[in-house]
Amino acid sequence: MTDPVLDRLLVAAARRDRGADEVWPAAAAAIELLWWLDRFGEAGELAETTLRDLAAAPGLLFSQDVPFDEAILLGAAAAGDDPGAALARALAIVPAETVLGKSLSWSAAKLPGSEPHSLVRGGAPAKPAKPLRERDQALADRDPSILSDPEQSRLWKAAHSAGQYEVALRLLDAGGAPTRWFIATWLAQHLVEAGDVTRASALLVAVLPDWIPYQAWDIVPTGIVLQPGLRPAVTAEVRAAVFEQMDIDKIPGVGT
């Protein structure tokens, strides 16, 4: 199922007879799909080629940071290249004052002594848990199964904000589920760390309909495949659900 989709994206990304704004969105979508197919090196090559070929008339390309900055960083690491050298090549193309230029510069400055995965989405270390606010603690002290939907929603957000994994787990045990994708991925990572990969995967599938794409080219959620700590939860069931909901026809330069 993914091969025809990827082929269409790569064909559109290779066009050089159109303006950049009808080319780079296809490249961005292809990069994200390549990540899901565990082809990080190819994603990095596509990112570098796109930046190089469209640099003379980039349109809005340099106003984007993701996924191009992440693709270059992780692609180099996956291919056995020097990530610092890959970032330097990109910075030789991208103006430093642009959104993408600033992001590449930040990664280049942070890279020495850092793992590349720590510099992309979801890579920041978890913050220590802190106490819930009094009102939220009052909700946490109640039986989660009798909380109203608004109360559960508030408690999900509070648990995530405070890093209170046990509170979130009690909500999940009571049959609830967060309606925010970023909360689901946070909880899924804790479940993976606890050895409960099956439950983590089921949670991701259940909350996938609540995932909100960043832009039209954002056809798959990426954080869960960028971070090694979450990748065990990306089972065949998760992949099937994600691939089923992909829609590339709205991507500029692809659907026309």
PDB file of C-alpha atoms in Angstrom:
ATOM      1  CA  MET A   1       0.000   0.000   0.000  1.00  0.00           C
ATOM      2  CA  THR A   2       2.792   2.395   0.811  1.00  0.00           C
ATOM      3  CA  ASP A   3       4.815   1.791  -2.358  1.00  0.00           C
ATOM      4  CA  PRO A   4       2.402   3.527  -4.784  1.00  0.00           C
ATOM      5  CA  VAL A   5       1.994   6.412  -2.333  1.00  0.00           C
ATOM      6  CA  LEU A   6       5.740   6.826  -1.903  1.00  0.00           C
ATOM      7  CA  ASP A   7       6.280   6.552  -5.658  1.00  0.00           C
ATOM      8  CA  ARG A   8       3.814   9.386  -6.303  1.00  0.00           C
ATOM      9  CA  LEU A   9       5.492  11.551  -3.696  1.00  0.00           C
ATOM     10  CA  LEU A  10       8.978  10.914  -5.041  1.00  0.00           C
ATOM     11  CA  VAL A  11       7.899  11.685  -8.604  1.00  0.00           C
ATOM     12  CA  ALA A  12       6.364  14.978  -7.488  1.00  0.00           C
ATOM     13  CA  ALA A  13       9.425  15.782  -5.351  1.00  0.00           C
ATOM     14  CA  ALA A  14      11.705  15.241  -8.354  1.00  0.00           C
ATOM     15  CA  ARG A  15       9.887  17.761 -10.564  1.00  0.00           C
ATOM     16  CA  ARG A  16      12.013  20.711 -11.548  1.00  0.00           C
ATOM     17  CA  ASP A  17       9.597  22.232 -14.061  1.00  0.00           C
ATOM     18  CA  ARG A  18       7.408  23.745 -11.334  1.00  0.00           C
ATOM     19  CA  GLY A  19       7.827  26.366  -8.669  1.00  0.00           C
ATOM     20  CA  ALA A  20       9.416  25.239  -5.421  1.00  0.00           C
ATOM     21  CA  ASP A  21       6.160  25.490  -3.472  1.00  0.00           C
ATOM     22  CA  GLU A  22       4.717  22.722  -5.655  1.00  0.00           C
ATOM     23  CA  VAL A  23       7.761  20.504  -5.158  1.00  0.00           C
ATOM     24  CA  TRP A  24       9.127  20.667  -1.606  1.00  0.00           C
ATOM     25  CA  PRO A  25       5.802  19.711   0.094  1.00  0.00           C
ATOM     26  CA  ALA A  26       5.967  16.354  -1.714  1.00  0.00           C
ATOM     27  CA  ALA A  27       9.559  15.949  -0.559  1.00  0.00           C
ATOM     28  CA  ALA A  28       8.523  16.716   3.025  1.00  0.00           C
ATOM     29  CA  ALA A  29       5.786  14.086   2.920  1.00  0.00           C
ATOM     30  CA  ALA A  30       8.121  11.546   1.315  1.00  0.00           C
ATOM     31  CA  ILE A  31      10.720  12.157   4.027  1.00  0.00           C
ATOM     32  CA  GLU A  32       8.197  11.413   6.753  1.00  0.00           C
ATOM     33  CA  LEU A  33       6.985   8.270   4.996  1.00  0.00           C
ATOM     34  CA  LEU A  34      10.566   7.081   4.475  1.00  0.00           C
ATOM     35  CA  TRP A  35      11.067   7.387   8.225  1.00  0.00           C
ATOM     36  CA  TRP A  36       8.099   5.085   8.759  1.00  0.00           C
ATOM     37  CA  LEU A  37       9.669   2.622   6.333  1.00  0.00           C
ATOM     38  CA  ASP A  38      12.964   2.738   8.292  1.00  0.00           C
ATOM     39  CA  ARG A  39      14.777   4.370   5.374  1.00  0.00           C
ATOM     40  CA  PHE A  40      16.398   7.230   7.268  1.00  0.00           C
ATOM     41  CA  GLY A  41      19.442   7.461   5.006  1.00  0.00           C
ATOM     42  CA  GLU A  42      17.276   7.948   1.927  1.00  0.00           C
ATOM     43  CA  ALA A  43      15.233  10.567   3.744  1.00  0.00           C
ATOM     44  CA  GLY A  44      18.404  12.509   4.510  1.00  0.00           C
ATOM     45  CA  GLU A  45      19.558  12.319   0.887  1.00  0.00           C
ATOM     46  CA  LEU A  46      16.165  13.561  -0.307  1.00  0.00           C
ATOM     47  CA  ALA A  47      16.296  16.484   2.106  1.00  0.00           C
ATOM     48  CA  GLU A  48      19.763  17.545   0.949  1.00  0.00           C
ATOM     49  CA  THR A  49      18.867  17.164  -2.731  1.00  0.00           C
ATOM     50  CA  THR A  50      15.704  19.232  -2.299  1.00  0.00           C
ATOM     51  CA  LEU A  51      17.525  22.063  -0.539  1.00  0.00           C
ATOM     52  CA  ARG A  52      20.326  22.095  -3.081  1.00  0.00           C
ATOM     53  CA  ASP A  53      18.154  21.942  -6.195  1.00  0.00           C
ATOM     54  CA  LEU A  54      15.587  24.524  -5.066  1.00  0.00           C
ATOM     55  CA  ALA A  55      17.966  26.967  -3.373  1.00  0.00           C
ATOM     56  CA  ALA A  56      17.991  29.481  -6.235  1.00  0.00           C
ATOM     57  CA  ALA A  57      14.212  30.000  -6.018  1.00  0.00           C
ATOM     58  CA  PRO A  58      13.107  28.305  -2.792  1.00  0.00           C
ATOM     59  CA  GLY A  59       9.651  29.803  -2.355  1.00  0.00           C
ATOM     60  CA  LEU A  60       8.630  29.027   1.212  1.00  0.00           C
ATOM     61  CA  LEU A  61      11.032  26.115   1.580  1.00  0.00           C
ATOM     62  CA  PHE A  62      13.420  27.889   3.933  1.00  0.00           C
ATOM     63  CA  SER A  63      10.485  28.982   6.081  1.00  0.00           C
ATOM     64  CA  GLN A  64      10.135  25.340   7.150  1.00  0.00           C
ATOM     65  CA  ASP A  65      12.316  23.605   9.678  1.00  0.00           C
ATOM     66  CA  VAL A  66      10.742  20.160  10.047  1.00  0.00           C
ATOM     67  CA  PRO A  67      11.169  17.694   8.500  1.00  0.00           C
ATOM     68  CA  PHE A  68      14.241  18.831   6.578  1.00  0.00           C
ATOM     69  CA  ASP A  69      16.484  19.626   9.547  1.00  0.00           C
ATOM     70  CA  GLU A  70      15.645  16.337  11.250  1.00  0.00           C
ATOM     71  CA  ALA A  71      16.048  14.359   8.034  1.00  0.00           C
ATOM     72  CA  ILE A  72      19.563  15.694   7.468  1.00  0.00           C
ATOM     73  CA  LEU A  73      20.640  15.048  11.050  1.00  0.00           C
ATOM     74  CA  LEU A  74      19.181  11.545  11.416  1.00  0.00           C
ATOM     75  CA  GLY A  75      19.888  10.566   7.828  1.00  0.00           C
ATOM     76  CA  ALA A  76      23.584  11.207   8.257  1.00  0.00           C
ATOM     77  CA  ALA A  77      23.658   9.229  11.488  1.00  0.00           C
ATOM     78  CA  ALA A  78      21.837   6.297   9.884  1.00  0.00           C
ATOM     79  CA  ALA A  79      24.108   6.287   6.839  1.00  0.00           C
ATOM     80  CA  GLY A  80      27.304   6.378   8.881  1.00  0.00           C
ATOM     81  CA  ASP A  81      28.020   9.935   7.709  1.00  0.00           C
ATOM     82  CA  ASP A  82      29.193  12.685  10.031  1.00  0.00           C
ATOM     83  CA  PRO A  83      26.021  14.528  11.163  1.00  0.00           C
ATOM     84  CA  GLY A  84      28.048  17.687  11.749  1.00  0.00           C
ATOM     85  CA  ALA A  85      29.334  17.602   8.179  1.00  0.00           C
ATOM     86  CA  ALA A  86      25.809  17.055   6.858  1.00  0.00           C
ATOM     87  CA  LEU A  87      24.526  20.041   8.820  1.00  0.00           C
ATOM     88  CA  ALA A  88      27.435  22.131   7.514  1.00  0.00           C
ATOM     89  CA  ARG A  89      26.560  21.203   3.924  1.00  0.00           C
ATOM     90  CA  ALA A  90      22.968  22.302   4.491  1.00  0.00           C
ATOM     91  CA  LEU A  91      24.062  25.534   6.163  1.00  0.00           C
ATOM     92  CA  ALA A  92      26.183  26.341   3.112  1.00  0.00           C
ATOM     93  CA  ILE A  93      22.932  26.376   1.133  1.00  0.00           C
ATOM     94  CA  VAL A  94      20.341  27.751   3.533  1.00  0.00           C
ATOM     95  CA  PRO A  95      20.560  31.418   4.628  1.00  0.00           C
ATOM     96  CA  ALA A  96      21.344  31.611   8.326  1.00  0.00           C
ATOM     97  CA  GLU A  97      18.568  34.131   9.077  1.00  0.00           C
ATOM     98  CA  THR A  98      15.760  31.893   7.792  1.00  0.00           C
ATOM     99  CA  VAL A  99      13.649  29.563   9.937  1.00  0.00           C
ATOM    100  CA  LEU A 100      15.438  26.514   8.559  1.00  0.00           C
ATOM    101  CA  GLY A 101      18.836  28.174   8.812  1.00  0.00           C
ATOM    102  CA  LYS A 102      18.300  28.992  12.482  1.00  0.00           C
ATOM    103  CA  SER A 103      17.179  25.435  13.202  1.00  0.00           C
ATOM    104  CA  LEU A 104      20.167  23.921  11.432  1.00  0.00           C
ATOM    105  CA  SER A 105      22.491  26.290  13.276  1.00  0.00           C
ATOM    106  CA  TRP A 106      20.929  25.327  16.611  1.00  0.00           C
ATOM    107  CA  SER A 107      21.412  21.624  15.866  1.00  0.00           C
ATOM    108  CA  ALA A 108      25.004  22.194  14.765  1.00  0.00           C
ATOM    109  CA  ALA A 109      25.762  24.059  17.984  1.00  0.00           C
ATOM    110  CA  LYS A 110      24.131  21.402  20.174  1.00  0.00           C
ATOM    111  CA  LEU A 111      25.478  18.365  18.332  1.00  0.00           C
ATOM    112  CA  PRO A 112      28.939  18.012  19.908  1.00  0.00           C
ATOM    113  CA  GLY A 113      28.505  15.610  22.807  1.00  0.00           C
ATOM    114  CA  SER A 114      24.832  14.931  21.990  1.00  0.00           C
ATOM    115  CA  GLU A 115      23.072  11.993  20.403  1.00  0.00           C
ATOM    116  CA  PRO A 116      21.341  13.101  17.166  1.00  0.00           C
ATOM    117  CA  HIS A 117      18.006  11.672  18.352  1.00  0.00           C
ATOM    118  CA  SER A 118      18.106  13.951  21.370  1.00  0.00           C
ATOM    119  CA  LEU A 119      17.954  17.001  19.086  1.00  0.00           C
ATOM    120  CA  VAL A 120      14.756  16.122  17.220  1.00  0.00           C
ATOM    121  CA  ARG A 121      11.106  15.974  18.184  1.00  0.00           C
ATOM    122  CA  GLY A 122      10.521  14.096  21.407  1.00  0.00           C
ATOM    123  CA  GLY A 123      14.214  13.942  22.219  1.00  0.00           C
ATOM    124  CA  ALA A 124      14.257  16.273  25.211  1.00  0.00           C
ATOM    125  CA  PRO A 125      14.714  14.402  28.507  1.00  0.00           C
ATOM    126  CA  ALA A 126      11.593  13.957  30.581  1.00  0.00           C
ATOM    127  CA  LYS A 127      11.134  16.556  33.297  1.00  0.00           C
ATOM    128  CA  PRO A 128      10.921  15.337  36.899  1.00  0.00           C
ATOM    129  CA  ALA A 129       7.381  14.806  38.143  1.00  0.00           C
ATOM    130  CA  LYS A 130       5.925  17.635  40.182  1.00  0.00           C
ATOM    131  CA  PRO A 131       2.829  17.811  42.406  1.00  0.00           C
ATOM    132  CA  LEU A 132      -0.542  18.418  40.834  1.00  0.00           C
ATOM    133  CA  ARG A 133      -2.347  21.632  41.574  1.00  0.00           C
ATOM    134  CA  GLU A 134      -4.851  21.389  44.404  1.00  0.00           C
ATOM    135  CA  ARG A 135      -7.895  21.278  42.117  1.00  0.00           C
ATOM    136  CA  ASP A 136      -6.314  18.641  39.888  1.00  0.00           C
ATOM    137  CA  GLN A 137      -5.179  16.558  42.855  1.00  0.00           C
ATOM    138  CA  ALA A 138      -8.789  16.542  44.063  1.00  0.00           C
ATOM    139  CA  LEU A 139      -9.793  15.009  40.740  1.00  0.00           C
ATOM    140  CA  ALA A 140      -6.945  12.494  40.923  1.00  0.00           C
ATOM    141  CA  ASP A 141      -8.131  11.385  44.376  1.00  0.00           C
ATOM    142  CA  ARG A 142     -11.546  10.429  43.022  1.00  0.00           C
ATOM    143  CA  ASP A 143     -12.506   7.209  41.255  1.00  0.00           C
ATOM    144  CA  PRO A 144     -11.496   7.958  37.655  1.00  0.00           C
ATOM    145  CA  SER A 145     -14.382   5.903  36.278  1.00  0.00           C
ATOM    146  CA  ILE A 146     -16.944   8.368  37.649  1.00  0.00           C
ATOM    147  CA  LEU A 147     -15.273  11.524  36.376  1.00  0.00           C
ATOM    148  CA  SER A 148     -17.146  13.422  33.684  1.00  0.00           C
ATOM    149  CA  ASP A 149     -15.584  13.790  30.239  1.00  0.00           C
ATOM    150  CA  PRO A 150     -14.484  17.392  30.951  1.00  0.00           C
ATOM    151  CA  GLU A 151     -12.999  16.298  34.286  1.00  0.00           C
ATOM    152  CA  GLN A 152     -11.131  13.432  32.660  1.00  0.00           C
ATOM    153  CA  SER A 153      -9.846  15.755  29.948  1.00  0.00           C
ATOM    154  CA  ARG A 154      -8.605  18.209  32.568  1.00  0.00           C
ATOM    155  CA  LEU A 155      -6.903  15.453  34.541  1.00  0.00           C
ATOM    156  CA  TRP A 156      -5.217  14.009  31.446  1.00  0.00           C
ATOM    157  CA  LYS A 157      -3.724  17.410  30.680  1.00  0.00           C
ATOM    158  CA  ALA A 158      -2.719  17.997  34.290  1.00  0.00           C
ATOM    159  CA  ALA A 159      -1.065  14.574  34.561  1.00  0.00           C
ATOM    160  CA  HIS A 160       0.950  15.205  31.424  1.00  0.00           C
ATOM    161  CA  SER A 161       1.947  18.719  32.450  1.00  0.00           C
ATOM    162  CA  ALA A 162       3.088  17.526  35.872  1.00  0.00           C
ATOM    163  CA  GLY A 163       4.730  14.333  34.593  1.00  0.00           C
ATOM    164  CA  GLN A 164       2.399  12.272  36.767  1.00  0.00           C
ATOM    165  CA  TYR A 165       2.531   8.967  34.929  1.00  0.00           C
ATOM    166  CA  GLU A 166       0.711   7.030  37.676  1.00  0.00           C
ATOM    167  CA  VAL A 167      -2.274   9.381  37.493  1.00  0.00           C
ATOM    168  CA  ALA A 168      -2.459   8.911  33.733  1.00  0.00           C
ATOM    169  CA  LEU A 169      -2.187   5.144  34.122  1.00  0.00           C
ATOM    170  CA  ARG A 170      -5.140   5.110  36.528  1.00  0.00           C
ATOM    171  CA  LEU A 171      -7.206   6.985  33.952  1.00  0.00           C
ATOM    172  CA  LEU A 172      -6.181   4.460  31.314  1.00  0.00           C
ATOM    173  CA  ASP A 173      -6.963   1.530  33.623  1.00  0.00           C
ATOM    174  CA  ALA A 174     -10.452   2.955  34.108  1.00  0.00           C
ATOM    175  CA  GLY A 175     -11.100   2.721  30.381  1.00  0.00           C
ATOM    176  CA  GLY A 176     -10.265   6.298  29.461  1.00  0.00           C
ATOM    177  CA  ALA A 177      -7.933   7.584  26.799  1.00  0.00           C
ATOM    178  CA  PRO A 178      -6.467  11.026  26.152  1.00  0.00           C
ATOM    179  CA  THR A 179      -7.826  12.984  23.215  1.00  0.00           C
ATOM    180  CA  ARG A 180      -4.503  14.729  22.608  1.00  0.00           C
ATOM    181  CA  TRP A 181      -1.910  12.896  20.554  1.00  0.00           C
ATOM    182  CA  PHE A 182       1.049  14.357  22.451  1.00  0.00           C
ATOM    183  CA  ILE A 183      -0.369  13.031  25.722  1.00  0.00           C
ATOM    184  CA  ALA A 184      -0.880   9.587  24.200  1.00  0.00           C
ATOM    185  CA  THR A 185       2.702   9.416  22.942  1.00  0.00           C
ATOM    186  CA  TRP A 186       4.019  10.542  26.331  1.00  0.00           C
ATOM    187  CA  LEU A 187       2.063   7.789  28.064  1.00  0.00           C
ATOM    188  CA  ALA A 188       2.987   5.239  25.396  1.00  0.00           C
ATOM    189  CA  GLN A 189       6.673   5.860  25.991  1.00  0.00           C
ATOM    190  CA  HIS A 190       6.216   5.225  29.702  1.00  0.00           C
ATOM    191  CA  LEU A 191       4.355   2.009  28.897  1.00  0.00           C
ATOM    192  CA  VAL A 192       7.199   0.878  26.635  1.00  0.00           C
ATOM    193  CA  GLU A 193       9.712   1.625  29.379  1.00  0.00           C
ATOM    194  CA  ALA A 194       7.578  -0.460  31.751  1.00  0.00           C
ATOM    195  CA  GLY A 195       7.641  -3.361  29.274  1.00  0.00           C
ATOM    196  CA  ASP A 196       3.988  -3.042  28.231  1.00  0.00           C
ATOM    197  CA  VAL A 197       4.508  -2.639  24.488  1.00  0.00           C
ATOM    198  CA  THR A 198       1.167  -4.221  23.584  1.00  0.00           C
ATOM    199  CA  ARG A 199      -0.749  -1.660  25.583  1.00  0.00           C
ATOM    200  CA  ALA A 200       1.356   1.187  24.240  1.00  0.00           C
ATOM    201  CA  SER A 201       0.571   0.145  20.676  1.00  0.00           C
ATOM    202  CA  ALA A 202      -3.135  -0.194  21.393  1.00  0.00           C
ATOM    203  CA  LEU A 203      -3.150   3.295  22.886  1.00  0.00           C
ATOM    204  CA  LEU A 204      -1.515   4.784  19.788  1.00  0.00           C
ATOM    205  CA  VAL A 205      -4.050   3.132  17.511  1.00  0.00           C
ATOM    206  CA  ALA A 206      -6.945   4.291  19.685  1.00  0.00           C
ATOM    207  CA  VAL A 207      -5.832   7.926  19.746  1.00  0.00           C
ATOM    208  CA  LEU A 208      -4.643   8.129  16.127  1.00  0.00           C
ATOM    209  CA  PRO A 209      -7.953   9.708  14.966  1.00  0.00           C
ATOM    210  CA  ASP A 210      -7.155  12.655  17.268  1.00  0.00           C
ATOM    211  CA  TRP A 211      -3.760  13.289  15.667  1.00  0.00           C
ATOM    212  CA  ILE A 212      -3.797  16.685  13.925  1.00  0.00           C
ATOM    213  CA  PRO A 213      -1.462  17.139  10.929  1.00  0.00           C
ATOM    214  CA  TYR A 214       0.868  20.118  11.086  1.00  0.00           C
ATOM    215  CA  GLN A 215       0.360  21.027   7.417  1.00  0.00           C
ATOM    216  CA  ALA A 216      -1.094  19.372   4.305  1.00  0.00           C
ATOM    217  CA  TRP A 217       2.169  17.532   3.662  1.00  0.00           C
ATOM    218  CA  ASP A 218       2.231  16.110   7.192  1.00  0.00           C
ATOM    219  CA  ILE A 219       0.651  12.766   6.317  1.00  0.00           C
ATOM    220  CA  VAL A 220       1.963  10.612   9.174  1.00  0.00           C
ATOM    221  CA  PRO A 221       2.781  11.311  12.842  1.00  0.00           C
ATOM    222  CA  THR A 222       6.530  11.290  13.121  1.00  0.00           C
ATOM    223  CA  GLY A 223       7.598  11.579  16.765  1.00  0.00           C
ATOM    224  CA  ILE A 224       6.933   7.933  17.486  1.00  0.00           C
ATOM    225  CA  VAL A 225       9.353   6.759  14.804  1.00  0.00           C
ATOM    226  CA  LEU A 226      12.050   9.356  15.460  1.00  0.00           C
ATOM    227  CA  GLN A 227      12.684   8.268  19.027  1.00  0.00           C
ATOM    228  CA  PRO A 228      14.243   4.846  19.770  1.00  0.00           C
ATOM    229  CA  GLY A 229      12.362   4.700  23.070  1.00  0.00           C
ATOM    230  CA  LEU A 230       9.009   4.711  21.290  1.00  0.00           C
ATOM    231  CA  ARG A 231       9.829   2.630  18.234  1.00  0.00           C
ATOM    232  CA  PRO A 232       9.038  -0.719  19.927  1.00  0.00           C
ATOM    233  CA  ALA A 233       5.410   0.474  20.104  1.00  0.00           C
ATOM    234  CA  VAL A 234       5.311   0.956  16.334  1.00  0.00           C
ATOM    235  CA  THR A 235       3.939  -2.511  15.656  1.00  0.00           C
ATOM    236  CA  ALA A 236       2.391  -3.855  12.472  1.00  0.00           C
ATOM    237  CA  GLU A 237      -1.009  -2.800  13.811  1.00  0.00           C
ATOM    238  CA  VAL A 238       0.145   0.771  14.361  1.00  0.00           C
ATOM    239  CA  ARG A 239       1.736   0.924  10.924  1.00  0.00           C
ATOM    240  CA  ALA A 240      -1.415  -0.408   9.269  1.00  0.00           C
ATOM    241  CA  ALA A 241      -3.600   2.156  11.034  1.00  0.00           C
ATOM    242  CA  VAL A 242      -1.258   5.022  10.129  1.00  0.00           C
ATOM    243  CA  PHE A 243      -0.899   4.002   6.492  1.00  0.00           C
ATOM    244  CA  GLU A 244      -4.661   3.586   6.177  1.00  0.00           C
ATOM    245  CA  GLN A 245      -5.335   7.208   7.123  1.00  0.00           C
ATOM    246  CA  MET A 246      -2.739   8.786   4.790  1.00  0.00           C
ATOM    247  CA  ASP A 247      -4.080  11.320   2.300  1.00  0.00           C
ATOM    248  CA  ILE A 248      -1.658  12.809  -0.203  1.00  0.00           C
ATOM    249  CA  ASP A 249      -4.157  14.369  -2.595  1.00  0.00           C
ATOM    250  CA  LYS A 250      -4.199  17.646  -0.663  1.00  0.00           C
ATOM    251  CA  ILE A 251      -0.448  18.101  -0.910  1.00  0.00           C
ATOM    252  CA  PRO A 252       0.498  20.929  -3.319  1.00  0.00           C
ATOM    253  CA  GLY A 253       1.953  19.504  -6.512  1.00  0.00           C
ATOM    254  CA  VAL A 254       0.814  15.945  -5.805  1.00  0.00           C
ATOM    255  CA  GLY A 255      -2.940  15.934  -6.216  1.00  0.00           C
ATOM    256  CA  THR A 256      -2.794  17.860  -9.493  1.00  0.00           C
TER     257      THR A 256
END
